[in-house]
């Protein structure tokens, strides 16, 4: 009897202790955004899915949002009547490429039939009869590359997988993906692996001459990779896809590339920074060749941000922000000293350039002039993750996430979201992507925003840049021996502070003693007079 009482008492103690200790949530759901936090930001969850990653978020090598330039997705919508300046409400929406019961796309005719059925149903309860319209939206894809060689392509708006492919040798390491509408390239050790962008099928592998650095980029029909031998190596994509012999294009520059090049959205031009303190610009129209380089104040470690009009924006370790138009001669649109080192890629949104410094200060500059937009920079910002309507989504130095108002830089809506092993950055659309440590991705969008908004800067050409294209500034040609490119601050062309004039009638050296095509000879204030007079400081006292 006593034994039973002791057993019963022990069971009671065990049960009470079990109830008193809360269960531990091993999923770390705080790395994703809760519904209450989303409501505060005016967001809603578009989708949440597990990514195909080998060992959670820590194994992600590359994450890219790619906007397709061909074959936009067509939707059939049922819309109401617009009131005032507001857009017409969308009551029903269906894609023409939606898969039907037969496993094939339903097509436009079937989509219109389904929309017509919705109109009949809605007419009974709406004061005004809705109408049917057709709209097109660019296809947006989300690519991830895992450390074991798994390439995951999925629809960035729905999260549905498009294809998954595993390539290469994981012992050799992988670099940034090169992506276009037809092909995807993966750098793996000393190889370039070519995949079909439609189904992920591996087409071929191309061994490179030099070992690639960082990854690849597609531009002008070429795949371009930086190499360990201070240069860029390129191959024609059409030849690689056809498995035909192709020429190797090599351009040697001064210094190692710090990151993969950035491509202009309006021309086959790429730009990158090197550890020698130069930013190079390369034209990839027919044969890849460097057009000019810029000697910056400190090295540029982040990839340049690109905008329409062949404009490139970047910040340097020396605290200088730049805007450069990639013409044949190179045109610095503006340069703004900010006094703090910059290591990240700038973020472009609503005609502003945002740069966050190594000290955690976020600067906002006017895209056209480089003038500061805010009275003071916003403090405690570690990095910019994305852009929403009227605000930036950032990670603070404390590790929390917050929004920053674009007008005045005020921080609002600090969210208690833990930092994951991988932070996803989206510079293309108004979607936020959060990835937890397990590799679960969450896509957040503005409430009711069915179609994505493309975060493209306003296409406002700079007048000085247009003038330069029409009437090139001197020097028009590079002096012999100055190299294969033009340095706007280097030794190419006429040096306004060098020795001697231009015998061809160019501008004279304002401080030298040369004759510029018949210009009046000036006296050297520290040397012999132009008329051949004596030395104003007398003879040599030492003999």
Coordinates of C-alpha atoms in Angstrom, one line a residue:
X1 CA 0.0 0.0 0.0
X2 CA 2.8 2.4 0.9
X3 CA 4.6 1.5 -2.4
X4 CA 1.5 2.4 -4.4
X5 CA 1.2 5.7 -2.6
X6 CA 4.8 6.6 -3.4
X7 CA 4.4 5.6 -7.1
X8 CA 1.2 7.7 -7.3
X9 CA 2.9 10.7 -5.6
X10 CA 5.9 10.4 -8.1
X11 CA 3.5 10.4 -11.1
X12 CA 1.8 13.5 -9.8
X13 CA 5.1 15.3 -9.4
X14 CA 6.2 14.3 -12.9
X15 CA 2.9 15.4 -14.4
X16 CA 3.0 18.8 -12.7
X17 CA 6.6 19.5 -13.7
X18 CA 5.7 18.6 -17.3
X19 CA 2.8 21.0 -17.4
X20 CA 4.9 23.7 -15.8
X21 CA 7.6 23.7 -18.4
X22 CA 6.6 25.3 -21.8
X23 CA 7.3 23.4 -24.9
X24 CA 10.3 24.5 -27.0
X25 CA 9.5 25.5 -30.5
X26 CA 12.4 24.3 -32.6
X27 CA 11.1 25.8 -35.8
X28 CA 12.2 29.4 -34.9
X29 CA 9.1 30.9 -36.4
X30 CA 10.3 34.4 -35.3
X31 CA 12.6 34.4 -38.3
X32 CA 9.5 34.9 -40.5
X33 CA 6.9 37.7 -40.4
X34 CA 3.8 37.1 -38.3
X35 CA 0.4 38.2 -39.6
X36 CA 0.1 40.9 -36.9
X37 CA 3.5 42.4 -38.0
X38 CA 2.4 42.2 -41.7
X39 CA -0.8 44.0 -40.9
X40 CA 1.1 46.9 -39.3
X41 CA 3.1 47.3 -42.5
X42 CA 0.1 46.9 -44.8
X43 CA 1.4 43.6 -46.1
X44 CA 0.0 40.2 -46.6
X45 CA 1.6 36.8 -47.1
X46 CA 1.7 35.8 -50.8
X47 CA 3.2 32.4 -50.2
X48 CA 5.4 30.3 -47.9
X49 CA 7.4 27.3 -49.1
X50 CA 10.4 25.2 -48.4
X51 CA 13.3 25.9 -50.8
X52 CA 15.4 23.1 -52.2
X53 CA 18.5 23.8 -50.2
X54 CA 21.0 21.1 -48.9
X55 CA 21.5 22.2 -45.3
X56 CA 19.1 25.1 -44.6
X57 CA 19.7 28.7 -45.3
X58 CA 23.4 28.5 -44.4
X59 CA 24.0 26.5 -47.6
X60 CA 22.5 29.1 -50.0
X61 CA 25.3 30.3 -52.3
X62 CA 23.2 32.6 -54.5
X63 CA 19.7 34.1 -54.4
X64 CA 18.4 36.1 -57.4
X65 CA 15.1 37.7 -58.5
X66 CA 15.0 37.6 -62.3
X67 CA 12.5 39.5 -64.4
X68 CA 11.9 37.9 -67.8
X69 CA 12.2 40.2 -70.8
X70 CA 10.1 37.9 -73.1
X71 CA 6.8 36.1 -73.0
X72 CA 5.0 38.1 -70.3
X73 CA 2.1 36.4 -68.5
X74 CA -1.4 37.4 -69.7
X75 CA -4.3 37.6 -67.3
X76 CA -8.0 38.0 -67.9
X77 CA -9.6 40.2 -65.2
X78 CA -13.1 41.2 -64.1
X79 CA -12.9 44.8 -62.9
X80 CA -15.4 47.3 -61.5
X81 CA -15.8 51.0 -62.1
X82 CA -12.9 53.2 -60.9
X83 CA -13.8 55.9 -58.4
X84 CA -11.9 59.2 -58.6
X85 CA -8.1 58.7 -58.9
X86 CA -8.3 55.2 -57.6
X87 CA -7.7 52.2 -59.8
X88 CA -10.6 50.0 -60.9
X89 CA -11.1 47.2 -58.4
X90 CA -10.3 43.7 -59.6
X91 CA -12.9 41.2 -58.6
X92 CA -11.6 38.2 -60.5
X93 CA -8.3 37.3 -62.1
X94 CA -7.1 34.2 -64.0
X95 CA -3.9 33.5 -66.0
X96 CA -4.1 32.2 -69.5
X97 CA -1.3 29.8 -68.8
X98 CA -3.0 28.3 -65.8
X99 CA -2.9 24.5 -65.9
X100 CA -6.3 22.9 -66.5
X101 CA -7.7 19.5 -65.7
X102 CA -6.1 18.0 -68.8
X103 CA -2.6 19.1 -67.6
X104 CA -2.2 21.8 -70.2
X105 CA -2.6 25.6 -70.2
X106 CA -6.2 26.7 -70.4
X107 CA -5.5 29.5 -73.0
X108 CA -7.1 32.9 -73.5
X109 CA -10.5 31.7 -74.8
X110 CA -11.2 29.5 -71.8
X111 CA -10.0 32.2 -69.4
X112 CA -12.4 34.6 -71.0
X113 CA -15.2 32.1 -70.7
X114 CA -14.5 31.6 -67.0
X115 CA -14.3 35.4 -66.5
X116 CA -17.7 35.8 -68.3
X117 CA -19.3 33.3 -65.9
X118 CA -18.0 35.5 -63.0
X119 CA -19.5 38.6 -64.6
X120 CA -22.9 36.9 -64.7
X121 CA -22.6 35.9 -61.1
X122 CA -21.4 39.4 -59.9
X123 CA -24.0 41.4 -61.8
X124 CA -26.7 40.2 -59.4
X125 CA -25.0 41.9 -56.4
X126 CA -23.1 44.8 -57.8
X127 CA -24.8 48.2 -58.6
X128 CA -22.9 48.4 -61.9
X129 CA -22.0 45.6 -64.3
X130 CA -18.3 44.7 -64.2
X131 CA -16.2 44.4 -67.4
X132 CA -13.6 42.0 -68.7
X133 CA -10.1 43.2 -69.6
X134 CA -6.8 41.6 -70.6
X135 CA -3.5 42.6 -68.9
X136 CA 0.1 41.4 -69.2
X137 CA 2.6 41.2 -66.4
X138 CA 6.3 40.3 -66.7
X139 CA 7.2 36.9 -65.4
X140 CA 9.3 37.0 -62.3
X141 CA 11.4 34.1 -61.2
X142 CA 13.3 33.3 -58.0
X143 CA 16.6 31.4 -58.4
X144 CA 18.5 29.8 -55.5
X145 CA 21.8 27.9 -55.7
X146 CA 22.8 25.6 -52.9
X147 CA 26.3 24.5 -51.8
X148 CA 25.6 21.0 -53.1
X149 CA 24.9 22.2 -56.6
X150 CA 21.1 22.3 -56.5
X151 CA 19.6 25.0 -58.7
X152 CA 16.0 25.8 -57.7
X153 CA 13.9 27.9 -60.1
X154 CA 10.4 28.9 -59.1
X155 CA 7.7 31.4 -59.8
X156 CA 8.5 34.4 -57.5
X157 CA 4.8 35.4 -57.3
X158 CA 3.3 32.0 -56.3
X159 CA 6.4 30.1 -55.0
X160 CA 5.5 27.2 -57.2
X161 CA 8.6 25.3 -58.5
X162 CA 9.4 25.5 -62.2
X163 CA 12.3 23.1 -62.2
X164 CA 15.1 21.8 -60.0
X165 CA 18.5 20.6 -61.2
X166 CA 21.6 19.4 -59.5
X167 CA 24.9 20.1 -61.3
X168 CA 28.7 20.0 -60.9
X169 CA 31.0 18.8 -58.2
X170 CA 30.3 20.3 -54.7
X171 CA 33.9 19.9 -53.7
X172 CA 34.9 22.6 -56.3
X173 CA 32.6 25.3 -55.1
X174 CA 30.0 27.4 -56.9
X175 CA 29.6 31.1 -57.9
X176 CA 26.9 33.6 -58.8
X177 CA 24.4 32.4 -61.4
X178 CA 24.3 33.9 -64.9
X179 CA 20.7 34.2 -66.0
X180 CA 18.8 35.3 -69.1
X181 CA 15.5 34.2 -70.8
X182 CA 17.1 31.2 -72.6
X183 CA 20.1 30.0 -70.5
X184 CA 21.4 29.7 -67.0
X185 CA 25.1 29.3 -66.3
X186 CA 26.8 28.0 -63.2
X187 CA 30.5 28.4 -62.4
X188 CA 31.9 25.3 -60.7
X189 CA 35.6 25.3 -60.1
X190 CA 37.2 25.8 -63.5
X191 CA 34.0 25.0 -65.4
X192 CA 31.0 26.8 -66.8
X193 CA 27.9 24.7 -66.7
X194 CA 25.1 25.6 -69.2
X195 CA 21.5 24.9 -68.3
X196 CA 18.3 25.4 -70.3
X197 CA 16.3 28.2 -68.6
X198 CA 12.9 26.5 -69.4
X199 CA 13.5 23.1 -67.8
X200 CA 16.9 23.1 -66.1
X201 CA 18.3 20.5 -68.5
X202 CA 22.1 20.5 -68.5
X203 CA 23.2 21.3 -72.0
X204 CA 27.0 21.3 -71.7
X205 CA 30.1 22.1 -69.6
X206 CA 32.8 24.4 -70.8
X207 CA 36.2 24.4 -69.0
X208 CA 37.7 27.9 -68.6
X209 CA 41.3 28.8 -69.3
X210 CA 41.7 30.7 -66.1
X211 CA 39.9 30.0 -62.8
X212 CA 36.7 32.0 -62.4
X213 CA 36.1 34.3 -59.5
X214 CA 32.7 35.1 -57.8
X215 CA 30.4 33.9 -60.6
X216 CA 29.0 34.8 -64.1
X217 CA 26.9 37.4 -65.8
X218 CA 25.2 37.3 -69.2
X219 CA 25.5 40.3 -71.4
X220 CA 25.4 41.0 -75.1
X221 CA 25.2 37.3 -76.0
X222 CA 28.2 36.4 -73.9
X223 CA 28.8 34.8 -70.6
X224 CA 31.4 36.9 -68.7
X225 CA 33.4 35.6 -65.7
X226 CA 36.1 37.5 -63.7
X227 CA 39.2 35.4 -63.3
X228 CA 42.1 35.1 -60.8
X229 CA 44.5 36.6 -63.4
X230 CA 43.3 40.2 -63.2
X231 CA 40.8 40.0 -66.0
X232 CA 37.5 39.0 -67.6
X233 CA 37.0 35.9 -69.7
X234 CA 34.0 35.5 -72.0
X235 CA 32.4 33.0 -74.4
X236 CA 29.5 33.3 -76.9
X237 CA 26.4 31.7 -75.4
X238 CA 25.0 30.6 -78.7
X239 CA 28.1 28.6 -79.5
X240 CA 28.0 27.0 -76.1
X241 CA 24.3 26.1 -76.4
X242 CA 25.0 24.6 -79.9
X243 CA 28.0 22.8 -78.5
X244 CA 30.2 24.3 -81.2
X245 CA 33.8 25.5 -80.9
X246 CA 33.9 29.1 -79.6
X247 CA 36.5 31.8 -79.3
X248 CA 37.7 32.9 -75.9
X249 CA 37.7 36.6 -75.2
X250 CA 40.0 37.8 -72.6
X251 CA 40.6 41.3 -71.2
X252 CA 43.3 42.0 -68.7
X253 CA 42.9 44.9 -66.3
X254 CA 44.7 46.3 -63.3
X255 CA 43.7 44.4 -60.1
X256 CA 41.4 41.5 -59.2
X257 CA 37.7 42.0 -59.6
X258 CA 36.1 42.3 -56.1
X259 CA 32.7 41.0 -57.3
X260 CA 30.9 39.9 -60.5
X261 CA 30.2 42.8 -62.9
X262 CA 26.9 44.7 -63.0
X263 CA 25.0 45.0 -66.3
X264 CA 23.3 48.1 -67.6
X265 CA 19.6 47.6 -68.2
X266 CA 19.6 49.4 -71.5
X267 CA 22.8 48.3 -73.3
X268 CA 25.4 45.5 -73.3
X269 CA 27.7 47.3 -70.9
X270 CA 29.1 45.9 -67.7
X271 CA 31.1 47.5 -64.8
X272 CA 33.1 46.2 -61.8
X273 CA 35.6 47.4 -59.2
X274 CA 39.1 46.0 -58.6
X275 CA 41.3 45.9 -55.6
X276 CA 43.7 48.3 -57.4
X277 CA 41.2 51.2 -56.8
X278 CA 39.7 51.3 -60.3
X279 CA 36.2 50.9 -61.6
X280 CA 36.2 49.4 -65.1
X281 CA 33.5 49.7 -67.9
X282 CA 33.3 47.1 -70.7
X283 CA 31.4 47.2 -73.9
X284 CA 30.1 43.8 -74.9
X285 CA 28.4 44.7 -78.2
X286 CA 30.4 42.4 -80.5
X287 CA 33.8 41.8 -78.9
X288 CA 34.2 42.4 -75.2
X289 CA 36.6 45.3 -74.7
X290 CA 37.2 47.8 -71.9
X291 CA 36.2 51.3 -72.9
X292 CA 37.4 53.3 -69.9
X293 CA 38.2 53.1 -66.2
X294 CA 37.7 55.5 -63.2
X295 CA 40.2 55.9 -60.5
X296 CA 38.1 56.2 -57.3
X297 CA 38.8 57.5 -53.9
X298 CA 39.2 54.2 -52.2
X299 CA 38.3 50.8 -53.6
X300 CA 34.7 49.9 -54.6
X301 CA 33.8 46.6 -53.1
X302 CA 30.0 46.5 -53.8
X303 CA 28.5 45.8 -57.3
X304 CA 27.4 49.0 -58.9
X305 CA 23.7 49.7 -59.0
X306 CA 22.5 50.2 -62.6
X307 CA 19.7 52.4 -64.1
X308 CA 18.3 53.3 -67.5
X309 CA 20.5 55.5 -69.6
X310 CA 23.6 53.4 -69.0
X311 CA 24.1 55.0 -65.5
X312 CA 26.0 53.3 -62.8
X313 CA 26.0 54.2 -59.1
X314 CA 28.5 53.1 -56.4
X315 CA 30.1 54.1 -53.2
X316 CA 33.8 53.7 -52.3
X317 CA 35.8 52.8 -49.2
X318 CA 37.1 56.3 -49.2
X319 CA 33.6 57.8 -48.5
X320 CA 32.8 59.0 -52.0
X321 CA 29.5 58.3 -53.9
X322 CA 29.5 58.3 -57.7
X323 CA 27.2 58.4 -60.7
X324 CA 28.8 57.6 -64.0
X325 CA 27.3 57.4 -67.5
X326 CA 29.0 54.6 -69.5
X327 CA 29.8 56.5 -72.7
X328 CA 32.9 55.7 -74.9
X329 CA 34.9 58.3 -73.1
X330 CA 33.2 58.0 -69.7
X331 CA 31.2 60.7 -68.1
X332 CA 31.1 61.3 -64.3
X333 CA 27.6 62.8 -63.8
X334 CA 28.3 63.6 -60.2
X335 CA 30.5 62.7 -57.3
X336 CA 29.5 63.3 -53.7
X337 CA 31.9 63.2 -50.7
X338 CA 30.1 61.7 -47.7
X339 CA 33.0 60.9 -45.4
X340 CA 32.1 57.3 -44.4
X341 CA 33.2 54.0 -46.0
X342 CA 30.7 52.1 -48.2
X343 CA 30.9 48.4 -49.0
X344 CA 27.4 47.5 -50.2
X345 CA 25.6 48.0 -53.5
X346 CA 23.4 51.1 -53.5
X347 CA 19.6 50.8 -53.6
X348 CA 17.7 52.7 -56.3
X349 CA 14.1 53.7 -55.7
X350 CA 11.8 56.6 -56.6
X351 CA 14.6 58.7 -58.1
X352 CA 16.8 58.4 -55.1
X353 CA 20.1 56.6 -54.4
X354 CA 20.4 55.0 -50.9
X355 CA 23.8 54.0 -49.5
X356 CA 24.3 52.5 -46.1
X357 CA 27.8 53.0 -44.6
X358 CA 30.0 50.7 -42.5
X359 CA 29.1 52.9 -39.6
X360 CA 25.4 52.1 -39.9
X361 CA 24.3 55.5 -41.4
X362 CA 21.9 55.4 -44.3
X363 CA 22.3 58.3 -46.8
X364 CA 19.7 59.3 -49.4
X365 CA 20.9 61.2 -52.5
X366 CA 19.1 62.7 -55.4
X367 CA 19.6 60.4 -58.4
X368 CA 20.2 63.2 -60.9
X369 CA 22.4 65.6 -58.9
X370 CA 23.8 63.6 -56.0
X371 CA 22.6 66.2 -53.5
X372 CA 21.5 64.8 -50.0
X373 CA 17.7 64.5 -49.8
X374 CA 17.4 64.1 -46.0
X375 CA 18.7 66.7 -43.5
X376 CA 20.7 64.0 -41.7
X377 CA 21.4 60.3 -42.5
X378 CA 19.4 57.7 -40.7
X379 CA 21.5 55.9 -38.0
X380 CA 21.7 52.2 -37.0
X381 CA 20.9 50.7 -40.5
X382 CA 22.9 47.6 -41.3
X383 CA 21.6 46.8 -44.8
X384 CA 18.7 47.4 -47.2
X385 CA 16.5 44.4 -47.9
X386 CA 13.8 45.7 -50.2
X387 CA 11.5 48.6 -51.2
X388 CA 7.8 49.1 -50.5
X389 CA 5.6 52.0 -51.6
X390 CA 7.1 55.0 -49.9
X391 CA 9.5 53.1 -47.6
X392 CA 12.5 50.9 -47.4
X393 CA 12.6 47.6 -45.6
X394 CA 15.9 47.4 -43.7
X395 CA 17.8 45.4 -41.1
X396 CA 19.0 47.4 -38.1
X397 CA 22.4 47.1 -36.4
X398 CA 20.5 45.5 -33.5
X399 CA 19.4 42.7 -35.8
X400 CA 15.8 43.7 -35.9
X401 CA 13.9 44.7 -39.0
X402 CA 12.3 48.0 -39.7
X403 CA 10.9 50.4 -42.3
X404 CA 12.4 53.7 -43.2
X405 CA 10.3 56.5 -44.7
X406 CA 11.6 57.6 -48.1
X407 CA 10.7 61.3 -47.6
X408 CA 12.5 62.1 -44.3
X409 CA 14.4 58.9 -43.3
X410 CA 12.4 58.3 -40.2
X411 CA 12.5 54.8 -38.8
X412 CA 9.1 53.2 -38.1
X413 CA 7.6 49.8 -37.4
X414 CA 10.5 48.1 -35.8
X415 CA 9.7 44.4 -36.1
X416 CA 11.0 41.6 -33.7
X417 CA 12.2 39.3 -36.5
X418 CA 15.4 37.3 -35.8
X419 CA 18.1 37.4 -38.4
X420 CA 18.4 34.2 -40.3
X421 CA 21.6 32.5 -41.6
X422 CA 20.8 34.1 -45.0
X423 CA 19.3 37.5 -45.7
X424 CA 17.5 37.8 -49.0
X425 CA 17.7 41.2 -50.8
X426 CA 15.3 42.1 -53.6
X427 CA 16.1 45.2 -55.7
X428 CA 13.7 44.3 -58.5
X429 CA 10.1 44.3 -57.2
X430 CA 8.0 45.4 -54.3
X431 CA 8.1 42.0 -52.7
X432 CA 9.9 41.1 -49.5
X433 CA 11.5 37.6 -49.1
X434 CA 12.4 36.2 -45.7
X435 CA 14.2 32.9 -45.3
X436 CA 14.5 31.1 -42.0
X437 CA 17.3 28.8 -40.9
X438 CA 15.6 25.7 -42.2
X439 CA 15.3 27.2 -45.7
X440 CA 11.6 28.1 -45.6
X441 CA 11.0 31.1 -47.8
X442 CA 8.2 33.6 -47.1
X443 CA 7.0 36.2 -49.7
X444 CA 5.3 39.3 -48.4
X445 CA 3.5 41.8 -50.7
X446 CA 1.3 45.0 -50.2
X447 CA -2.3 44.1 -49.4
X448 CA -4.2 43.6 -52.6
X449 CA -1.1 43.9 -54.8
X450 CA -1.8 41.0 -57.1
X451 CA 0.7 42.1 -59.8
X452 CA 4.3 43.1 -58.8
X453 CA 5.5 46.6 -59.1
X454 CA 8.9 46.8 -60.8
X455 CA 11.3 49.1 -58.9
X456 CA 12.8 50.8 -61.9
X457 CA 14.2 54.4 -61.5
X458 CA 12.5 57.1 -63.5
X459 CA 14.0 57.4 -67.0
X460 CA 15.2 61.0 -66.8
X461 CA 18.2 61.5 -69.0
X462 CA 20.9 63.9 -67.8
X463 CA 21.3 66.9 -70.2
X464 CA 25.1 67.0 -69.9
X465 CA 25.3 63.3 -70.8
X466 CA 23.2 63.8 -73.9
X467 CA 25.4 66.7 -75.0
X468 CA 28.5 64.6 -74.6
X469 CA 27.1 62.0 -76.9
X470 CA 26.4 64.6 -79.6
X471 CA 29.6 66.6 -79.2
X472 CA 32.4 64.6 -77.6
X473 CA 34.7 66.5 -75.3
X474 CA 38.4 66.5 -76.0
X475 CA 40.5 64.5 -76.2
X476 CA 38.7 62.6 -78.9
X477 CA 41.4 60.0 -79.2
X478 CA 43.8 58.3 -76.8
X479 CA 47.5 59.2 -77.1
X480 CA 49.8 56.4 -78.2
X481 CA 51.0 54.2 -75.3
X482 CA 48.2 55.2 -72.9
X483 CA 46.6 51.7 -72.9
X484 CA 43.4 50.2 -74.4
X485 CA 41.0 52.4 -72.5
X486 CA 40.3 55.9 -71.5
X487 CA 40.8 57.0 -67.9
X488 CA 38.8 60.2 -67.2
X489 CA 41.2 61.0 -64.4
X490 CA 44.2 59.1 -65.7
X491 CA 46.7 59.6 -68.4
X492 CA 44.6 59.2 -71.6
X493 CA 44.4 62.2 -73.9
X494 CA 45.5 65.7 -73.1
X495 CA 46.7 66.1 -69.5
X496 CA 45.6 69.6 -68.3
X497 CA 48.4 69.5 -65.7
X498 CA 51.1 67.7 -67.7
X499 CA 54.1 68.9 -69.5
X500 CA 53.9 70.5 -72.9
X501 CA 51.0 71.4 -75.2
X502 CA 49.3 69.7 -78.0
X503 CA 51.0 70.3 -81.3
X504 CA 47.8 69.5 -83.1
X505 CA 46.1 72.6 -81.7
X506 CA 44.7 71.2 -78.5
X507 CA 44.5 73.1 -75.2
X508 CA 47.8 74.3 -73.8
X509 CA 49.2 73.3 -70.5
X510 CA 48.4 76.3 -68.2
X511 CA 51.4 75.6 -66.0
X512 CA 53.9 74.2 -68.6
X513 CA 56.2 75.9 -71.0
X514 CA 55.0 74.3 -74.3
X515 CA 53.6 76.1 -77.2
X516 CA 49.9 75.2 -78.0
X517 CA 49.6 75.9 -81.7
X518 CA 50.8 79.6 -81.8
X519 CA 49.4 80.6 -78.4
X520 CA 51.3 83.3 -76.6
X521 CA 54.3 82.1 -74.7
X522 CA 54.1 82.7 -70.9
X523 CA 56.9 83.2 -68.5
X524 CA 57.7 80.3 -66.1
X525 CA 57.4 81.8 -62.6
X526 CA 60.0 79.4 -61.3
X527 CA 62.3 79.0 -64.3
X528 CA 63.9 81.0 -67.1
X529 CA 61.8 83.8 -68.6
X530 CA 60.2 83.1 -71.9
X531 CA 62.3 85.8 -73.6
X532 CA 65.5 84.1 -72.8
X533 CA 66.4 86.4 -69.8
X534 CA 68.6 85.4 -66.8
X535 CA 67.6 83.3 -63.9
X536 CA 65.7 85.5 -61.4
X537 CA 67.3 83.6 -58.5
X538 CA 70.8 84.2 -59.8
X539 CA 73.5 81.8 -60.8
X540 CA 74.1 78.4 -59.3
X541 CA 75.9 79.1 -56.0
X542 CA 77.5 75.6 -56.1
X543 CA 79.3 76.0 -59.4

